[in-house]
């Protein structure tokens, strides 16, 4: 029973001292004769260095020379080696070693045996390593895993004291990884038994320290699973119980945390007749009082994952930044105060083109030394028609800070809370560019000392409490001239200073306009400054009907655009038509219908003129004002006008063709790709599925924007719907599910507006899949039913097949087994009718589950195997995992638990690798059911906890209720009745609210448990 914290590196217990014994020729117990002293022969004579030897005792007793195993002999000989290794180089007398190996009752030939073992070890190791002195033996080596673990643990202590918790956690993880099974495995003797106990106690202490750090840095959800298993394995270890209570409380599971205390108190009273420690009792009181400090990680936390994630997302600062010196000083001073007791928030306001972003990025780069834990950046697109949603931005920020997708909650409030907790105690700068209003940015503010936020917006953030407001006006004439000079060159400006002043005045002293005009002049060596001034004057006269605020910018745009070569001007016009936040080089090539290398030349030329920005290598974007101007130019100048539609059509083709290839790589043999709308522009090809997945997730925002844009025209709508369907991984992964669903609603509504039954049927199937993933089964069934009607009306077989399949599995969830079997039988026939073998396999595996639910276990196994065999024959890894999932369920019910576990673990590996969070979480849930059937309750609880973590924000409440039910069963099996009751009560609340039939099962569990 661990009632107090043990020492960080516990002291070692030496064998009992005894009189020295001479070392000479002896006869061992096995009858062989050996001497204690030998001439240097063998390895030592050949020149091998003793330093190449390495030893391990944190597992079996082992030795290696240059990475190759060295025989260590019989168990008694390994016991002698272990006793010498754990003395840290000190000499052990023969009698001490006898006591270590045999204790109070040594054999009559014990001394002879010790000498023989020592002699054999000397030959196997090196005479210089195992030496005889003072009538005993000593090992001259420091290459021992225990020593390494001690050094790592000491370094972790130093790092933690210095505030670097991520590095401390990494060192502790390294130390713990040195344990390899049972310490001193199969080594006999009292000394080995004592050391086994000591080193296992030390391992648990190190593990508790590492888990403590996990909680300090906000990884409480992930820690619950591990702590649940550990408390089951070590039920009387109160420190583990304390950590579990804290992890549950910080995960929003207060009732379970209190139930852990109740279970612990009952167990201690029953087993030991004692009360919980004062520390555990105080924690219970703080949880009862909802102590706000208890919910917050401690100061200076770092990301839970190691190595620490330190985002560096700031865009590059311009090399010719000029002027604004007073603002740079003012903002820099303000940001520096973030190291004090308050969070610094500064909000820059000004008209478009006044240089807000350029100034903010420059100041942020200057302030980087004050924010060593990283810098976050986002363009909030507040000036556009679709401003960035705060919850989407928070998801991106949390990932950048090292939070795994499985730990990111669904709601805006929960994401904001986790974001603030993750940043608490860290020094991070957040640059929120192009904000729409204060409401958009409030959830994105760090909220704690040490962090700072820098905001740019076209409106003044007067309703942003505590913000330092900065109104950015146009440049002064002198600053404007300096900027112009730095771009054009001092020599050209010095000769025509008055003309240069005329130029910057014509630009309205706006930095964006000055930069574009100066870039044009710098690229025209034959022009003088006076020529540029005259041309600007002409543009202003031609645009004199414009409002004064727009005059300078648009005049400058006209000048820059008018001087482009025809191919550059075409690229400028057409690329501005795409709605995405930026565009990749490959997508731009599709828009322009040009080879990649020609496209890159054109885009880089536009970057050189400041009409286009390079967002990242291979990606480009417009300033929002420039995009509007580019679209106006396209409306005015593009000939023929149909080229605008053609450009967007090529972009849509590019995305659809590429997404179809991603789909085909993930799902070989799936017939959906054969039934997509034809495309005339080729997309990208991929060498492996990971490369394909990376492309899909990197292009998610642009791809979904393209789908929404396609909804405006009946000529592109069908391809847009197909693009969404081919990209269904974006909806199933959880990372883009909200945007994916919103886009599905847009195209469904457009299909209804255009009376396109084919497009509507497919859009409805996409939405049915979204609802199914979210656990909204009524909505999923409704949309699947409508999809079937529209598909039959349009003569479209694919959504008709998948509608019947979806309705079958939904009927299973709702215990409508007869209807479900009818739907799935229909689905099988429909899939066979179009030759869709993977679809047929899917329906077979789903039908297996209907058979399983109605007691037909043998046929359920046969159906699941039939479906899995189809998948395997086609090399369909992802769907093959779905087949193994169904087969694992059937085998579990048939009590073939080992095979069931194997199939489910095979599925789990594929789902995890494919970023399929829903199926990853559900497979963990099913594994916990197998573990319960096998009476492995601790492992069951651990898997169920991991399932809850992975399914956060995805899967819906019904699935969560099922996982809680199984978790309760596992905890009840571990004797943790109080916590089990809490899980079941929460599950019952979920099922009652949903009207789910599972409520009765949970009531049946609660009744005897409550009575007990």
CSV table of N, CA, C and O in Angstrom, one decimal, residues 218 336 489 573 628 664 675 743 819 970:
chain,number,residue,atom,x,y,z
A,218,UNK,N,-2.9,19.6,-19.7
A,218,UNK,CA,-4.2,19.5,-20.3
A,218,UNK,C,-4.5,18.3,-21.0
A,218,UNK,O,-5.6,18.2,-21.7
A,336,UNK,N,4.9,43.5,-25.4
A,336,UNK,CA,5.9,43.1,-24.3
A,336,UNK,C,5.3,43.0,-23.0
A,336,UNK,O,5.8,42.2,-22.1
A,489,UNK,N,14.1,52.3,-55.9
A,489,UNK,CA,15.6,52.6,-55.9
A,489,UNK,C,15.8,54.1,-55.6
A,489,UNK,O,15.2,55.0,-56.2
A,573,UNK,N,-7.2,37.9,-64.1
A,573,UNK,CA,-8.6,37.9,-64.1
A,573,UNK,C,-9.3,36.6,-63.7
A,573,UNK,O,-10.2,36.5,-62.9
A,628,UNK,N,-11.6,41.5,-55.6
A,628,UNK,CA,-12.8,42.1,-56.2
A,628,UNK,C,-12.5,42.9,-57.5
A,628,UNK,O,-13.3,42.8,-58.4
A,664,UNK,N,-10.8,6.3,-55.2
A,664,UNK,CA,-10.5,5.0,-55.8
A,664,UNK,C,-9.3,4.4,-55.1
A,664,UNK,O,-9.2,3.1,-55.0
A,675,UNK,N,-19.6,6.1,-61.9
A,675,UNK,CA,-20.9,6.7,-62.1
A,675,UNK,C,-20.9,8.2,-61.8
A,675,UNK,O,-21.9,8.8,-61.6
A,743,UNK,N,-22.2,22.5,-46.7
A,743,UNK,CA,-22.0,22.5,-48.2
A,743,UNK,C,-23.0,21.5,-48.8
A,743,UNK,O,-23.6,21.8,-49.9
A,819,UNK,N,-37.6,-5.0,-41.1
A,819,UNK,CA,-37.4,-4.0,-42.2
A,819,UNK,C,-35.9,-3.9,-42.6
A,819,UNK,O,-35.6,-3.8,-43.8
A,970,UNK,N,-17.5,-2.7,-17.4
A,970,UNK,CA,-16.1,-3.0,-17.1
A,970,UNK,C,-15.8,-2.6,-15.7
A,970,UNK,O,-15.1,-3.3,-14.9
